[in-house]
mmCIF file of C-alpha atoms in Angstrom:
data_model
loop_
_atom_site.group_PDB
_atom_site.id
_atom_site.type_symbol
_atom_site.label_atom_id
_atom_site.label_comp_id
_atom_site.label_asym_id
_atom_site.label_seq_id
_atom_site.Cartn_x
_atom_site.Cartn_y
_atom_site.Cartn_z
ATOM 1 C CA MET A 1 0.000 0.000 0.000
ATOM 2 C CA LYS A 2 1.301 3.422 -1.001
ATOM 3 C CA SER A 3 0.571 5.067 2.361
ATOM 4 C CA MET A 4 2.591 2.365 4.119
ATOM 5 C CA ARG A 5 5.563 2.794 1.775
ATOM 6 C CA ASP A 6 5.375 6.569 2.058
ATOM 7 C CA ALA A 7 5.143 6.490 5.856
ATOM 8 C CA ARG A 8 8.138 4.171 6.084
ATOM 9 C CA ALA A 9 10.168 6.386 3.752
ATOM 10 C CA VAL A 10 9.372 9.569 5.675
ATOM 11 C CA ALA A 11 10.049 7.975 9.057
ATOM 12 C CA THR A 12 13.289 6.348 7.920
ATOM 13 C CA ALA A 13 14.587 9.732 6.758
ATOM 14 C CA HIS A 14 13.756 11.229 10.168
ATOM 15 C CA GLY A 15 15.376 8.816 12.592
ATOM 16 C CA GLY A 16 12.445 6.374 12.608
ATOM 17 C CA ALA A 17 9.867 9.049 13.450
ATOM 18 C CA ILE A 18 6.933 10.677 11.693
ATOM 19 C CA THR A 19 4.579 13.397 12.915
ATOM 20 C CA THR A 20 1.089 14.177 11.688
ATOM 21 C CA LYS A 21 2.478 17.329 10.057
ATOM 22 C CA MET A 22 5.151 15.374 8.189
ATOM 23 C CA ALA A 23 2.490 12.885 7.125
ATOM 24 C CA ALA A 24 0.178 15.605 5.808
ATOM 25 C CA GLU A 25 3.031 17.180 3.853
ATOM 26 C CA ASN A 26 3.557 13.803 2.166
ATOM 27 C CA GLY A 27 -0.092 13.080 1.395
ATOM 28 C CA ILE A 28 -0.716 10.744 4.330
ATOM 29 C CA SER A 29 -3.963 11.460 6.181
ATOM 30 C CA ARG A 30 -4.674 11.139 9.910
ATOM 31 C CA GLN A 31 -6.988 8.231 9.085
ATOM 32 C CA GLN A 32 -4.133 6.462 7.322
ATOM 33 C CA LEU A 33 -1.845 7.079 10.283
ATOM 34 C CA TYR A 34 -4.488 5.600 12.557
ATOM 35 C CA TRP A 35 -4.749 2.539 10.313
ATOM 36 C CA LEU A 36 -0.962 2.148 10.165
ATOM 37 C CA SER A 37 -0.684 2.248 13.958
ATOM 38 C CA HIS A 38 -3.818 0.330 14.994
ATOM 39 C CA THR A 39 -4.431 -2.186 12.208
ATOM 40 C CA ALA A 40 -1.318 -2.598 10.066
ATOM 41 C CA ASP A 41 0.923 -2.460 13.166
ATOM 42 C CA VAL A 42 3.572 -0.506 11.263
ATOM 43 C CA LEU A 43 3.674 2.582 13.503
ATOM 44 C CA VAL A 44 3.490 3.143 17.247
ATOM 45 C CA ASN A 45 1.754 6.273 18.537
ATOM 46 C CA ILE A 46 3.953 7.626 21.352
ATOM 47 C CA GLY A 47 1.990 10.816 21.975
ATOM 48 C CA LYS A 48 -0.335 13.292 20.357
ATOM 49 C CA GLY A 49 0.898 13.850 16.815
ATOM 50 C CA ALA A 50 3.994 11.637 17.117
ATOM 51 C CA TYR A 51 4.639 8.152 15.753
ATOM 52 C CA ILE A 52 7.644 5.872 15.384
ATOM 53 C CA LEU A 53 8.280 2.827 13.206
ATOM 54 C CA ARG A 54 7.651 -0.337 15.185
ATOM 55 C CA ASP A 55 10.632 -2.026 13.500
ATOM 56 C CA SER A 56 12.883 1.005 13.084
ATOM 57 C CA GLY A 57 15.830 -0.767 14.697
ATOM 58 C CA SER A 58 16.898 2.564 16.181
ATOM 59 C CA GLY A 59 17.110 3.125 19.891
ATOM 60 C CA PHE A 60 16.500 6.825 19.308
ATOM 61 C CA ALA A 61 13.255 6.882 17.282
ATOM 62 C CA ASP A 62 11.258 8.156 20.257
ATOM 63 C CA VAL A 63 13.806 10.958 20.776
ATOM 64 C CA ALA A 64 13.574 11.869 17.089
ATOM 65 C CA ALA A 65 9.770 12.052 17.314
ATOM 66 C CA ARG A 66 9.916 14.357 20.314
ATOM 67 C CA VAL A 67 12.528 16.625 18.717
ATOM 68 C CA TYR A 68 10.520 17.065 15.520
ATOM 69 C CA LEU A 69 7.304 17.562 17.478
ATOM 70 C CA MET A 70 8.868 20.247 19.655
ATOM 71 C CA ALA A 71 10.141 22.090 16.578
ATOM 72 C CA GLU A 72 6.676 22.001 15.004
ATOM 73 C CA ARG A 73 4.833 23.102 18.123
ATOM 74 C CA PHE A 74 7.189 25.952 18.922
ATOM 75 C CA GLY A 75 7.969 27.041 15.369
ATOM 76 C CA ALA A 76 11.578 26.836 16.485
ATOM 77 C CA VAL A 77 14.838 25.049 15.842
ATOM 78 C CA ALA A 78 14.968 22.041 18.179
ATOM 79 C CA VAL A 79 17.669 19.417 18.663
ATOM 80 C CA ALA A 80 18.546 16.519 20.926
ATOM 81 C CA SER A 81 21.164 17.802 23.349
ATOM 82 C CA HIS A 82 23.131 17.244 26.543
ATOM 83 C CA GLU A 83 23.284 13.616 27.754
ATOM 84 C CA THR A 84 20.825 12.469 25.086
ATOM 85 C CA ALA A 85 23.097 13.843 22.364
ATOM 86 C CA LEU A 86 26.112 12.101 23.919
ATOM 87 C CA ALA A 87 24.255 8.793 23.546
ATOM 88 C CA ILE A 88 23.242 9.536 19.949
ATOM 89 C CA HIS A 89 26.860 10.389 19.086
ATOM 90 C CA GLU A 90 27.886 7.125 20.832
ATOM 91 C CA VAL A 91 30.165 8.995 23.202
ATOM 92 C CA SER A 92 28.167 7.638 26.149
ATOM 93 C CA ASP A 93 26.571 4.190 26.445
ATOM 94 C CA ALA A 94 23.829 5.290 28.822
ATOM 95 C CA MET A 95 20.602 7.018 27.818
ATOM 96 C CA PRO A 96 19.364 9.491 30.453
ATOM 97 C CA PRO A 97 15.942 8.815 32.010
ATOM 98 C CA VAL A 98 14.511 11.818 30.140
ATOM 99 C CA ALA A 99 15.189 13.130 26.635
ATOM 100 C CA TYR A 100 17.149 16.393 26.685
ATOM 101 C CA ILE A 101 15.924 18.708 23.944
ATOM 102 C CA THR A 102 17.138 22.251 23.328
ATOM 103 C CA ALA A 103 15.009 24.759 21.395
ATOM 104 C CA ASP A 104 16.251 28.127 20.234
ATOM 105 C CA ARG A 105 13.213 30.001 21.518
ATOM 106 C CA ALA A 106 10.171 29.528 23.716
ATOM 107 C CA PRO A 107 6.607 30.128 22.529
ATOM 108 C CA PHE A 108 4.676 33.081 23.952
ATOM 109 C CA ARG A 109 2.418 30.736 25.922
ATOM 110 C CA TRP A 110 4.037 27.513 26.963
ATOM 111 C CA GLN A 111 3.261 24.536 29.131
ATOM 112 C CA HIS A 112 5.565 21.525 29.329
ATOM 113 C CA PRO A 113 4.520 19.759 26.126
ATOM 114 C CA MET A 114 5.466 16.124 26.633
ATOM 115 C CA ALA A 115 6.259 13.742 29.461
ATOM 116 C CA GLY A 116 9.772 12.355 29.492
ATOM 117 C CA VAL A 117 11.332 15.508 28.055
ATOM 118 C CA ARG A 118 13.654 17.991 29.743
ATOM 119 C CA LEU A 119 13.399 21.113 27.644
ATOM 120 C CA ILE A 120 16.104 23.784 27.546
ATOM 121 C CA PHE A 121 15.901 27.119 25.735
ATOM 122 C CA ALA A 122 19.188 28.425 24.342
ATOM 123 C CA PRO A 123 20.633 29.855 21.116
ATOM 124 C CA LEU A 124 21.390 27.224 18.456
ATOM 125 C CA PRO A 125 23.627 28.636 15.720
ATOM 126 C CA GLU A 126 24.042 26.423 12.648
ATOM 127 C CA SER A 127 27.648 25.700 13.593
ATOM 128 C CA ASP A 128 26.440 24.015 16.809
ATOM 129 C CA ARG A 129 23.989 21.529 15.248
ATOM 130 C CA LEU A 130 23.756 18.820 12.625
ATOM 131 C CA ALA A 131 21.669 15.790 11.649
ATOM 132 C CA HIS A 132 22.941 12.420 12.856
ATOM 133 C CA LEU A 133 21.013 9.213 12.126
ATOM 134 C CA GLY A 134 18.251 11.464 10.806
ATOM 135 C CA ILE A 135 17.949 13.273 14.142
ATOM 136 C CA PRO A 136 18.726 16.982 14.691
ATOM 137 C CA VAL A 137 21.381 17.032 17.403
ATOM 138 C CA THR A 138 24.019 19.345 18.849
ATOM 139 C CA THR A 139 27.580 18.870 17.604
ATOM 140 C CA ILE A 140 29.945 16.914 19.836
ATOM 141 C CA PRO A 141 31.801 20.007 21.149
ATOM 142 C CA ARG A 142 28.529 21.849 21.886
ATOM 143 C CA THR A 143 27.114 18.691 23.491
ATOM 144 C CA ILE A 144 30.053 18.393 25.874
ATOM 145 C CA VAL A 145 29.866 22.086 26.756
ATOM 146 C CA ASP A 146 26.137 21.796 27.494
ATOM 147 C CA THR A 147 26.513 18.604 29.536
ATOM 148 C CA VAL A 148 28.762 20.370 32.040
ATOM 149 C CA ASP A 149 25.583 21.987 33.371
ATOM 150 C CA THR A 150 23.793 18.656 33.954
ATOM 151 C CA ASN A 151 26.546 16.100 34.570
ATOM 152 C CA ILE A 152 30.055 17.522 34.793
ATOM 153 C CA ASP A 153 31.725 14.158 35.409
ATOM 154 C CA LEU A 154 30.143 12.701 32.267
ATOM 155 C CA ALA A 155 31.158 15.809 30.300
ATOM 156 C CA VAL A 156 34.798 15.487 31.385
ATOM 157 C CA GLN A 157 34.825 11.765 30.569
ATOM 158 C CA ALA A 158 33.306 12.485 27.151
ATOM 159 C CA ALA A 159 35.865 15.231 26.476
ATOM 160 C CA ARG A 160 38.755 12.866 27.133
ATOM 161 C CA GLU A 161 37.268 10.109 24.963
ATOM 162 C CA VAL A 162 36.482 12.431 22.063
ATOM 163 C CA VAL A 163 39.889 14.125 22.082
ATOM 164 C CA ALA A 164 41.618 10.726 22.173
ATOM 165 C CA GLU A 165 39.790 9.731 18.969
ATOM 166 C CA ARG A 166 39.758 13.026 17.068
ATOM 167 C CA ARG A 167 42.982 14.923 16.347
ATOM 168 C CA SER A 168 41.047 18.001 15.224
ATOM 169 C CA LEU A 169 39.717 18.560 18.748
ATOM 170 C CA THR A 170 41.796 19.516 21.789
ATOM 171 C CA LEU A 171 41.056 19.538 25.484
ATOM 172 C CA SER A 172 42.214 23.154 25.693
ATOM 173 C CA ARG A 173 39.633 24.230 23.107
ATOM 174 C CA LEU A 174 36.863 22.297 24.856
ATOM 175 C CA ALA A 175 37.845 23.638 28.266
ATOM 176 C CA ARG A 176 37.761 27.224 26.991
ATOM 177 C CA GLN A 177 34.309 26.664 25.484
ATOM 178 C CA ILE A 178 33.049 25.106 28.701
ATOM 179 C CA VAL A 179 34.256 27.969 30.900
ATOM 180 C CA GLN A 180 33.278 30.757 28.506
ATOM 181 C CA GLN A 181 29.650 29.617 28.220
ATOM 182 C CA PHE A 182 29.071 31.126 31.670
ATOM 183 C CA PRO A 183 28.648 34.920 31.496
ATOM 184 C CA GLU A 184 29.515 35.708 35.122
ATOM 185 C CA ARG A 185 33.172 35.658 36.201
ATOM 186 C CA SER A 186 32.225 33.964 39.474
ATOM 187 C CA GLU A 187 30.555 31.121 37.533
ATOM 188 C CA GLN A 188 33.563 30.812 35.243
ATOM 189 C CA ASP A 189 35.823 30.506 38.283
ATOM 190 C CA ARG A 190 33.521 27.880 39.825
ATOM 191 C CA VAL A 191 33.467 25.742 36.671
ATOM 192 C CA ALA A 192 37.208 26.127 36.126
ATOM 193 C CA HIS A 193 37.747 24.952 39.721
ATOM 194 C CA SER A 194 35.494 21.918 39.108
ATOM 195 C CA LEU A 195 37.425 21.041 35.951
ATOM 196 C CA ARG A 196 40.719 21.487 37.783
ATOM 197 C CA LEU A 197 39.592 19.071 40.526
ATOM 198 C CA ARG A 198 38.821 16.503 37.815
ATOM 199 C CA GLY A 199 42.208 16.959 36.186
ATOM 200 C CA LEU A 200 40.974 18.561 32.983
ATOM 201 C CA ILE A 201 42.477 22.009 33.482
ATOM 202 C CA THR A 202 45.869 20.456 34.336
ATOM 203 C CA GLU A 203 45.726 18.417 31.138
ATOM 204 C CA VAL A 204 44.793 21.535 29.184
ATOM 205 C CA GLY A 205 47.762 23.369 30.614
ATOM 206 C CA ARG A 206 50.133 20.629 29.449
ATOM 207 C CA GLN A 207 48.686 20.728 25.899
ATOM 208 C CA ARG A 208 49.066 24.439 25.332
#
């Protein structure tokens, strides 16, 4: 059936996820989505307006659905970020208990839109985001910088692993980005002290 092929194609291109808006843009009606999820058993409805392929084979299809849904609802740029992005980039093996999603702006009237999501509002320049596995996500450097705010030990571990594998990235560059994201000097000093206690600042000093 054409609607089944079309739904699979759209979802596959978007990390295993399809929203009702995506479906409509590709000629798939709400009735067809209902049939695909309740009768054909091709899709799983994970929330209002969000579906994932039952056999997507991706462990991140539900994250993809939430990211695309947030972007549609807010009319904003939205990406998987923080600890969720570390997992998508395969820098961390553990998925956090909630999906971290960053949007570049909040709507005028907003209530928390979906259970299982920790939503952050912050600027998202193009240089800080990309699509990986069909999912909008922060770049690895931006992800590590952001994760300092939620799990500094995981961020430091990720920084070491990434730098060990990628010659184009240095601990000194990451450390500067981490410290400089905080506008107040007192916060910069606090974060620098935390990094120093974990050995990262010392390592940075040796690499300069």
